[in-house]
């Protein structure tokens, strides 16, 4: 049994995250079709490749547990696919905001979660998170576009709010369906308080991120 | 200037290979749509991610040369895209044979080329090659399919020959267009002899690979 996945609830959490990385890979690939030029195509390809690195880190931790990697994807991907369908970008800038905000939200979720985990599982989360940051290209492109054409600001700000709303809604569905995971993460606090604080923290970080983009 | 790219001909060779990795990434992604199940989807995603790792190794070696990575992709990708258009698989098994044979051909090209390169450039090629092997899943699936349904053997064998033929044709186009690269690789031998030997060696390795698949 691999280090960090000895607790069935942790293994289940890793399984959910792994399905999210899989869904994110195939979503990025779909959205890469909108890339207007080669540098954007390279940047999106690198982001997609880093989702697979995250996936592989998590998959390695499921080895020796009774969770099969492909089964985990099959079981948990639908909520992520629903999120992506609900937030299909219509323009390249929407795709960029989604890439940047999505990468950031994922990283916030990971880091807020980490505090609730035993040390060995924290290491896995830290490993996965250390490889994000490939979405910086998206931030630079959006900032430049908004500076050059201020009429982009208001619709992209609304878009960013919608991304946050959908992310929280879909995360709540996961928590509602997976009691073991919820108990693992929000044990100690009375559950509702813990969950509410968690989403408040995520919303605050999101607001900072929107400012980084020149939005909000 | 990065180690290994001090010679303009080597930098140009790396630029061509890098464009090939970029084209291969986007081709794999297109072909991943045919994946019949999640394990195949995972395997294809891993192959695609490893193309980007190769890409990044080569890109790192172009830093400090006068070749820009995006320009290299723009300039050299068309011959690879033509190869992929000429070899668009119609079935999932054709896609698997192409993935396995294509990965193998790329690795043969790299290893045959390595002998002609100075030591520092050999190290780059070895680094890139050390990360292949993610196509083993394709071999296992094709072997099992051909064993279960021998009527697949003859059409997939023809398909494999066509892949080799198109690969050689397109490689010759690159060599014809890039004299510097050709001189770098086949210097010493009279050029035509060197090129012929090179393709003979590649064809022999291809034959072994077709046997691995239970074909040919």
Short mmCIF file of C-alpha atoms in Angstrom, two decimals:
data_model
loop_
_atom_site.label_atom_id
_atom_site.label_comp_id
_atom_site.label_asym_id
_atom_site.label_seq_id
_atom_site.Cartn_x
_atom_site.Cartn_y
_atom_site.Cartn_z
CA UNK A 1 0.00 0.00 0.00
CA UNK A 2 1.37 3.39 -0.98
CA UNK A 3 2.22 6.06 1.52
CA UNK A 4 -0.55 8.53 2.04
CA UNK A 5 -3.40 6.39 0.81
CA UNK A 6 -3.69 4.06 3.79
CA UNK A 7 -6.90 5.76 4.90
CA UNK A 8 -9.82 4.83 2.58
CA UNK A 9 -11.18 8.39 2.77
CA UNK A 10 -7.83 9.78 1.57
CA UNK A 11 -7.71 7.24 -1.24
CA UNK A 12 -11.20 8.33 -2.23
CA UNK A 13 -10.20 12.00 -2.15
CA UNK A 14 -7.20 11.23 -4.41
CA UNK A 15 -9.53 9.29 -6.73
CA UNK A 16 -11.83 12.31 -7.05
CA UNK A 17 -8.90 14.67 -7.70
CA UNK A 18 -7.46 12.27 -10.27
CA UNK A 19 -10.76 12.19 -12.17
CA UNK A 20 -10.66 16.00 -12.10
CA UNK A 21 -7.18 16.04 -13.66
CA UNK A 22 -8.34 13.63 -16.38
CA UNK A 23 -11.39 15.78 -17.17
CA UNK A 24 -9.21 18.91 -17.15
CA UNK A 25 -6.76 17.36 -19.63
CA UNK A 26 -9.48 16.57 -22.16
CA UNK A 27 -11.20 19.92 -21.56
CA UNK A 28 -7.98 21.85 -22.22
CA UNK A 29 -7.49 19.88 -25.37
CA UNK A 30 -10.95 20.80 -26.64
CA UNK A 31 -10.37 24.43 -25.79
CA UNK A 32 -6.91 24.39 -27.40
CA UNK A 33 -8.72 24.39 -30.76
CA UNK A 34 -9.44 28.07 -30.17
CA UNK A 35 -5.76 28.93 -29.73
CA UNK A 36 -5.10 31.71 -32.24
CA UNK A 37 -1.36 31.10 -32.73
CA UNK A 38 1.54 28.73 -32.09
CA UNK A 39 2.73 30.28 -28.79
CA UNK A 40 -0.80 29.82 -27.41
CA UNK A 41 -0.88 26.27 -28.77
CA UNK A 42 2.41 25.53 -27.00
CA UNK A 43 1.21 27.06 -23.74
CA UNK A 44 -2.05 25.07 -23.75
CA UNK A 45 -0.19 21.87 -24.59
CA UNK A 46 2.13 22.45 -21.62
CA UNK A 47 -0.84 23.03 -19.29
CA UNK A 48 -2.47 19.83 -20.56
CA UNK A 49 0.77 17.88 -20.05
CA UNK A 50 1.00 19.16 -16.47
CA UNK A 51 -2.52 17.86 -15.74
CA UNK A 52 -1.25 14.41 -16.71
CA UNK A 53 1.76 14.80 -14.40
CA UNK A 54 -0.66 15.60 -11.55
CA UNK A 55 -2.76 12.64 -12.62
CA UNK A 56 0.27 10.35 -12.48
CA UNK A 57 1.29 11.56 -9.01
CA UNK A 58 -2.18 10.78 -7.71
CA UNK A 59 -2.34 7.46 -9.61
CA UNK A 60 0.96 6.38 -8.01
CA UNK A 61 -0.61 6.95 -4.58
CA UNK A 62 -3.58 4.75 -5.43
CA UNK A 63 -1.35 1.77 -6.22
CA UNK A 64 -1.91 -0.96 -3.68
CA UNK A 65 -5.25 0.44 -2.55
CA UNK A 66 -8.45 -1.21 -3.72
CA UNK A 67 -9.19 1.74 -6.04
CA UNK A 68 -8.41 1.15 -9.71
CA UNK A 69 -7.34 4.28 -11.59
CA UNK A 70 -9.63 3.76 -14.60
CA UNK A 71 -12.57 2.95 -12.30
CA UNK A 72 -11.89 6.15 -10.38
CA UNK A 73 -12.03 8.18 -13.60
CA UNK A 74 -15.22 6.42 -14.71
CA UNK A 75 -16.87 6.93 -11.34
CA UNK A 76 -15.95 10.55 -10.61
CA UNK A 77 -15.41 12.29 -13.92
CA UNK A 78 -19.05 13.13 -14.61
CA UNK A 79 -19.25 15.98 -12.09
CA UNK A 80 -16.13 17.56 -13.64
CA UNK A 81 -17.47 17.05 -17.15
CA UNK A 82 -20.71 18.75 -16.03
CA UNK A 83 -18.69 21.69 -14.71
CA UNK A 84 -16.86 21.98 -18.01
CA UNK A 85 -20.08 21.75 -20.03
CA UNK A 86 -21.62 24.46 -17.85
CA UNK A 87 -18.59 26.68 -18.49
CA UNK A 88 -17.80 26.14 -22.16
CA UNK A 89 -15.94 29.26 -23.31
CA UNK A 90 -17.22 31.02 -26.43
CA UNK A 91 -14.12 33.08 -27.14
CA UNK A 92 -10.38 32.62 -26.75
CA UNK A 93 -10.32 35.19 -23.93
CA UNK A 94 -13.03 33.29 -22.08
CA UNK A 95 -10.92 30.18 -22.54
CA UNK A 96 -7.87 31.99 -21.13
CA UNK A 97 -9.78 33.34 -18.11
CA UNK A 98 -11.12 29.84 -17.50
CA UNK A 99 -7.65 28.30 -17.77
CA UNK A 100 -6.17 30.82 -15.33
CA UNK A 101 -9.06 30.89 -12.88
CA UNK A 102 -9.54 27.11 -13.12
CA UNK A 103 -5.87 26.42 -12.46
CA UNK A 104 -6.00 28.84 -9.53
CA UNK A 105 -9.19 27.38 -8.08
CA UNK A 106 -7.75 23.89 -8.33
CA UNK A 107 -4.63 25.05 -6.57
CA UNK A 108 -6.74 26.82 -3.85
CA UNK A 109 -8.84 23.71 -3.34
CA UNK A 110 -5.66 21.65 -3.01
CA UNK A 111 -4.03 24.04 -0.57
CA UNK A 112 -7.17 24.58 1.57
CA UNK A 113 -7.62 20.81 1.64
CA UNK A 114 -4.02 20.14 2.58
CA UNK A 115 -4.47 21.57 6.07
CA UNK A 116 -7.07 18.92 6.84
CA UNK A 117 -4.91 16.01 5.75
CA UNK A 118 -2.34 13.89 7.58
CA UNK A 119 1.26 14.74 6.76
CA UNK A 120 1.93 12.00 4.20
CA UNK A 121 -1.12 13.04 2.18
CA UNK A 122 -0.10 16.71 2.44
CA UNK A 123 3.13 15.77 0.68
CA UNK A 124 1.20 14.39 -2.30
CA UNK A 125 -0.88 17.53 -2.53
CA UNK A 126 2.23 19.73 -2.29
CA UNK A 127 3.91 17.68 -5.04
CA UNK A 128 0.93 18.13 -7.33
CA UNK A 129 0.64 21.83 -6.59
CA UNK A 130 4.32 22.53 -7.11
CA UNK A 131 3.79 21.89 -10.81
CA UNK A 132 1.09 24.44 -11.44
CA UNK A 133 1.90 27.93 -12.65
CA UNK A 134 1.89 27.06 -16.33
CA UNK A 135 -1.19 29.28 -16.64
CA UNK A 136 0.86 32.50 -16.22
CA UNK A 137 0.76 32.93 -20.01
CA UNK A 138 -3.05 33.18 -19.75
CA UNK A 139 -2.79 35.97 -17.17
CA UNK A 140 -0.41 37.98 -19.35
CA UNK A 141 -2.59 37.62 -22.45
CA UNK A 142 -5.80 38.60 -20.63
CA UNK A 143 -4.19 41.60 -18.89
CA UNK A 144 -2.83 42.87 -22.19
CA UNK A 145 -6.13 42.36 -24.00
CA UNK A 146 -8.16 44.15 -21.31
CA UNK A 147 -5.67 47.03 -21.23
CA UNK A 148 -5.90 47.39 -25.01
CA UNK A 149 -9.69 47.04 -25.19
CA UNK A 150 -11.45 48.04 -21.93
CA UNK A 151 -14.82 46.90 -23.32
CA UNK A 152 -13.65 43.34 -22.64
CA UNK A 153 -13.49 43.99 -18.91
CA UNK A 154 -17.16 43.82 -17.93
CA UNK A 155 -18.16 40.61 -19.80
CA UNK A 156 -14.98 38.83 -18.69
CA UNK A 157 -15.59 39.89 -15.08
CA UNK A 158 -19.08 38.35 -15.22
CA UNK A 159 -17.56 35.26 -16.81
CA UNK A 160 -15.09 34.96 -13.93
CA UNK A 161 -17.91 35.17 -11.38
CA UNK A 162 -19.80 32.48 -13.21
CA UNK A 163 -16.73 30.22 -13.19
CA UNK A 164 -16.45 30.59 -9.42
CA UNK A 165 -20.17 29.97 -8.91
CA UNK A 166 -20.15 26.82 -11.02
CA UNK A 167 -16.96 25.55 -9.37
CA UNK A 168 -18.47 25.93 -5.89
CA UNK A 169 -21.78 24.35 -6.96
CA UNK A 170 -20.03 21.35 -8.46
CA UNK A 171 -17.63 21.00 -5.52
CA UNK A 172 -20.64 20.94 -3.20
CA UNK A 173 -22.18 18.13 -5.25
CA UNK A 174 -19.02 16.09 -4.75
CA UNK A 175 -19.01 16.78 -1.01
CA UNK A 176 -22.70 15.89 -0.73
CA UNK A 177 -22.17 12.62 -2.58
CA UNK A 178 -18.98 11.60 -0.79
CA UNK A 179 -19.61 11.81 2.94
CA UNK A 180 -16.34 10.10 3.80
CA UNK A 181 -14.39 12.78 1.95
CA UNK A 182 -16.43 15.55 3.58
CA UNK A 183 -15.83 14.08 7.04
CA UNK A 184 -12.12 13.80 6.30
CA UNK A 185 -11.83 17.43 5.25
CA UNK A 186 -14.19 19.14 7.66
CA UNK A 187 -13.91 16.98 10.74
CA UNK A 188 -13.43 19.04 13.87
CA UNK A 189 -15.43 22.04 12.74
CA UNK A 190 -19.16 21.44 12.75
CA UNK A 191 -19.53 20.36 9.20
CA UNK A 192 -21.56 23.25 7.79
CA UNK A 193 -19.36 25.92 9.36
CA UNK A 194 -16.25 24.20 8.05
CA UNK A 195 -17.62 23.97 4.52
CA UNK A 196 -18.79 27.59 4.54
CA UNK A 197 -15.38 28.84 5.74
CA UNK A 198 -13.67 26.77 3.10
CA UNK A 199 -15.71 28.30 0.28
CA UNK A 200 -15.29 31.81 1.73
CA UNK A 201 -11.53 31.35 1.63
CA UNK A 202 -11.69 30.08 -1.95
CA UNK A 203 -13.88 33.06 -2.97
CA UNK A 204 -11.39 35.51 -1.44
CA UNK A 205 -8.47 34.00 -3.30
CA UNK A 206 -10.54 34.06 -6.48
CA UNK A 207 -11.13 37.82 -6.06
CA UNK A 208 -7.37 38.40 -5.84
CA UNK A 209 -6.90 36.32 -8.94
CA UNK A 210 -9.46 38.33 -10.88
CA UNK A 211 -7.51 41.49 -9.97
CA UNK A 212 -4.35 39.83 -11.29
CA UNK A 213 -6.16 39.48 -14.60
CA UNK A 214 -7.13 43.17 -14.59
CA UNK A 215 -10.75 42.15 -13.95
CA UNK A 216 -13.30 42.46 -11.14
CA UNK B 1 24.02 29.68 -25.62
CA UNK B 2 22.87 26.27 -24.45
CA UNK B 3 25.05 23.22 -24.52
CA UNK B 4 24.58 21.12 -27.63
CA UNK B 5 23.07 23.80 -29.81
CA UNK B 6 26.25 25.77 -30.51
CA UNK B 7 26.38 24.44 -34.08
CA UNK B 8 23.68 26.09 -36.22
CA UNK B 9 23.02 22.78 -38.01
CA UNK B 10 22.36 21.06 -34.67
CA UNK B 11 20.07 23.86 -33.58
CA UNK B 12 18.19 23.45 -36.84
CA UNK B 13 17.93 19.69 -36.34
CA UNK B 14 16.51 20.27 -32.84
CA UNK B 15 14.09 22.81 -34.31
CA UNK B 16 12.82 20.23 -36.82
CA UNK B 17 12.46 17.55 -34.12
CA UNK B 18 10.66 19.98 -31.84
CA UNK B 19 8.12 20.79 -34.58
CA UNK B 20 7.63 17.04 -34.96
CA UNK B 21 6.86 16.65 -31.25
CA UNK B 22 4.36 19.52 -31.43
CA UNK B 23 2.62 17.98 -34.45
CA UNK B 24 2.63 14.57 -32.73
CA UNK B 25 0.99 16.01 -29.61
CA UNK B 26 -1.91 17.52 -31.54
CA UNK B 27 -2.22 14.43 -33.75
CA UNK B 28 -2.45 12.12 -30.71
CA UNK B 29 -5.10 14.37 -29.26
CA UNK B 30 -7.19 14.13 -32.42
CA UNK B 31 -6.80 10.37 -32.50
CA UNK B 32 -7.61 10.08 -28.78
CA UNK B 33 -11.24 10.78 -29.75
CA UNK B 34 -11.38 7.20 -31.03
CA UNK B 35 -10.31 5.74 -27.67
CA UNK B 36 -13.02 3.21 -26.78
CA UNK B 37 -12.59 3.30 -23.00
CA UNK B 38 -10.99 5.12 -20.06
CA UNK B 39 -7.78 3.01 -19.88
CA UNK B 40 -7.13 3.84 -23.56
CA UNK B 41 -7.93 7.49 -22.87
CA UNK B 42 -5.40 7.51 -20.03
CA UNK B 43 -2.74 5.78 -22.13
CA UNK B 44 -3.15 8.22 -25.03
CA UNK B 45 -3.08 11.20 -22.65
CA UNK B 46 0.21 9.90 -21.19
CA UNK B 47 1.72 9.52 -24.66
CA UNK B 48 0.64 13.05 -25.54
CA UNK B 49 2.13 14.41 -22.31
CA UNK B 50 5.43 12.69 -23.07
CA UNK B 51 5.58 14.41 -26.48
CA UNK B 52 5.44 17.72 -24.59
CA UNK B 53 8.25 16.60 -22.29
CA UNK B 54 10.37 15.84 -25.37
CA UNK B 55 9.33 19.19 -26.80
CA UNK B 56 10.48 20.97 -23.63
CA UNK B 57 13.85 19.20 -23.60
CA UNK B 58 14.48 20.34 -27.16
CA UNK B 59 13.11 23.84 -26.47
CA UNK B 60 15.53 24.20 -23.54
CA UNK B 61 18.43 23.48 -25.92
CA UNK B 62 17.31 26.19 -28.32
CA UNK B 63 17.45 28.87 -25.62
CA UNK B 64 20.21 31.33 -26.42
CA UNK B 65 20.38 30.31 -30.08
CA UNK B 66 18.82 32.56 -32.69
CA UNK B 67 15.97 30.08 -33.22
CA UNK B 68 12.68 30.97 -31.54
CA UNK B 69 10.63 27.96 -30.45
CA UNK B 70 7.31 29.18 -31.89
CA UNK B 71 9.01 30.15 -35.16
CA UNK B 72 10.53 26.67 -35.34
CA UNK B 73 7.08 25.09 -34.98
CA UNK B 74 5.59 27.44 -37.58
CA UNK B 75 8.41 26.78 -40.03
CA UNK B 76 8.75 23.00 -39.75
CA UNK B 77 5.40 21.62 -38.65
CA UNK B 78 3.83 21.43 -42.12
CA UNK B 79 5.79 18.36 -43.23
CA UNK B 80 4.73 16.53 -40.06
CA UNK B 81 1.12 17.65 -40.47
CA UNK B 82 1.26 16.35 -44.05
CA UNK B 83 2.53 12.99 -42.78
CA UNK B 84 -0.33 12.84 -40.27
CA UNK B 85 -2.92 13.80 -42.88
CA UNK B 86 -1.57 11.11 -45.22
CA UNK B 87 -1.87 8.54 -42.41
CA UNK B 88 -5.16 9.39 -40.72
CA UNK B 89 -6.35 6.19 -39.04
CA UNK B 90 -9.90 5.03 -39.77
CA UNK B 91 -10.24 2.62 -36.86
CA UNK B 92 -9.00 2.46 -33.28
CA UNK B 93 -6.63 -0.42 -34.21
CA UNK B 94 -5.15 1.65 -37.02
CA UNK B 95 -4.68 4.45 -34.48
CA UNK B 96 -2.92 2.02 -32.10
CA UNK B 97 -0.62 0.63 -34.80
CA UNK B 98 0.20 4.19 -35.82
CA UNK B 99 0.91 5.20 -32.23
CA UNK B 100 3.20 2.21 -31.67
CA UNK B 101 4.94 2.29 -35.04
CA UNK B 102 5.18 6.09 -34.99
CA UNK B 103 6.71 6.13 -31.53
CA UNK B 104 9.15 3.43 -32.63
CA UNK B 105 10.08 5.17 -35.87
CA UNK B 106 10.68 8.41 -33.99
CA UNK B 107 12.88 6.59 -31.54
CA UNK B 108 14.78 4.86 -34.43
CA UNK B 109 15.28 8.16 -36.19
CA UNK B 110 16.60 9.65 -32.96
CA UNK B 111 18.95 6.76 -32.26
CA UNK B 112 20.26 6.46 -35.83
CA UNK B 113 20.81 10.21 -35.84
CA UNK B 114 22.57 10.21 -32.50
CA UNK B 115 25.63 8.43 -33.95
CA UNK B 116 26.22 11.35 -36.30
CA UNK B 117 26.09 14.00 -33.59
CA UNK B 118 28.71 15.46 -31.29
CA UNK B 119 28.58 14.18 -27.72
CA UNK B 120 26.67 17.07 -26.15
CA UNK B 121 23.91 16.76 -28.75
CA UNK B 122 23.81 12.98 -28.27
CA UNK B 123 22.96 13.61 -24.63
CA UNK B 124 19.89 15.64 -25.62
CA UNK B 125 18.73 12.90 -27.95
CA UNK B 126 19.28 10.24 -25.28
CA UNK B 127 17.32 12.30 -22.77
CA UNK B 128 14.40 12.63 -25.16
CA UNK B 129 14.49 8.93 -26.07
CA UNK B 130 14.66 7.76 -22.48
CA UNK B 131 11.08 8.91 -22.03
CA UNK B 132 9.49 6.89 -24.81
CA UNK B 133 7.97 3.49 -24.15
CA UNK B 134 4.54 4.80 -23.22
CA UNK B 135 3.25 3.12 -26.37
CA UNK B 136 3.61 -0.39 -24.89
CA UNK B 137 -0.14 -0.35 -24.17
CA UNK B 138 -0.75 -0.05 -27.92
CA UNK B 139 1.38 -3.14 -28.61
CA UNK B 140 -0.52 -5.21 -26.05
CA UNK B 141 -3.93 -4.16 -27.38
CA UNK B 142 -3.01 -4.84 -31.02
CA UNK B 143 -1.45 -8.24 -30.23
CA UNK B 144 -4.53 -9.30 -28.29
CA UNK B 145 -6.91 -8.06 -31.01
CA UNK B 146 -5.03 -9.84 -33.82
CA UNK B 147 -4.85 -13.05 -31.78
CA UNK B 148 -8.60 -12.89 -31.14
CA UNK B 149 -9.53 -11.97 -34.72
CA UNK B 150 -6.92 -13.08 -37.31
CA UNK B 151 -8.80 -11.28 -40.11
CA UNK B 152 -7.37 -8.03 -38.69
CA UNK B 153 -3.82 -9.14 -39.51
CA UNK B 154 -3.63 -8.55 -43.24
CA UNK B 155 -5.16 -5.03 -43.38
CA UNK B 156 -3.14 -3.89 -40.35
CA UNK B 157 0.05 -5.28 -41.92
CA UNK B 158 -0.59 -3.23 -45.07
CA UNK B 159 -1.34 -0.22 -42.86
CA UNK B 160 2.01 -0.68 -41.11
CA UNK B 161 3.84 -0.74 -44.46
CA UNK B 162 2.07 2.40 -45.51
CA UNK B 163 3.10 4.15 -42.30
CA UNK B 164 6.75 3.29 -42.94
CA UNK B 165 6.53 4.40 -46.57
CA UNK B 166 4.98 7.74 -45.68
CA UNK B 167 7.44 8.30 -42.84
CA UNK B 168 10.41 7.74 -45.16
CA UNK B 169 8.92 9.93 -47.90
CA UNK B 170 8.31 12.78 -45.51
CA UNK B 171 11.71 12.41 -43.84
CA UNK B 172 13.31 12.64 -47.27
CA UNK B 173 11.43 15.88 -47.93
CA UNK B 174 12.90 17.32 -44.75
CA UNK B 175 16.41 16.23 -45.69
CA UNK B 176 16.02 17.60 -49.22
CA UNK B 177 14.84 20.98 -47.87
CA UNK B 178 17.41 21.27 -45.08
CA UNK B 179 20.84 20.72 -46.59
CA UNK B 180 22.64 21.79 -43.45
CA UNK B 181 20.88 19.09 -41.45
CA UNK B 182 21.57 16.47 -44.13
CA UNK B 183 25.26 17.40 -44.19
CA UNK B 184 25.39 17.20 -40.41
CA UNK B 185 23.89 13.72 -40.33
CA UNK B 186 25.45 12.11 -43.38
CA UNK B 187 28.80 13.83 -43.60
CA UNK B 188 31.59 11.35 -44.12
CA UNK B 189 29.61 8.87 -46.15
CA UNK B 190 28.90 10.02 -49.68
CA UNK B 191 25.55 11.57 -49.05
CA UNK B 192 23.33 9.20 -51.05
CA UNK B 193 24.92 6.06 -49.61
CA UNK B 194 24.60 7.42 -46.09
CA UNK B 195 20.95 8.29 -46.55
CA UNK B 196 20.16 4.90 -48.12
CA UNK B 197 21.86 3.02 -45.26
CA UNK B 198 19.99 5.11 -42.75
CA UNK B 199 16.60 4.26 -44.23
CA UNK B 200 17.56 0.57 -44.58
CA UNK B 201 18.35 0.47 -40.88
CA UNK B 202 15.05 2.16 -40.05
CA UNK B 203 13.13 -0.31 -42.29
CA UNK B 204 14.76 -3.27 -40.53
CA UNK B 205 13.84 -2.00 -37.09
CA UNK B 206 10.32 -1.37 -38.37
CA UNK B 207 10.03 -5.02 -39.47
CA UNK B 208 10.95 -6.18 -35.96
CA UNK B 209 8.38 -3.84 -34.52
CA UNK B 210 5.66 -5.18 -36.80
CA UNK B 211 6.45 -8.70 -35.51
CA UNK B 212 6.12 -7.39 -31.94
CA UNK B 213 2.59 -6.38 -32.89
CA UNK B 214 1.84 -9.83 -34.27
CA UNK B 215 1.83 -8.37 -37.80
CA UNK B 216 3.95 -8.65 -40.95
#
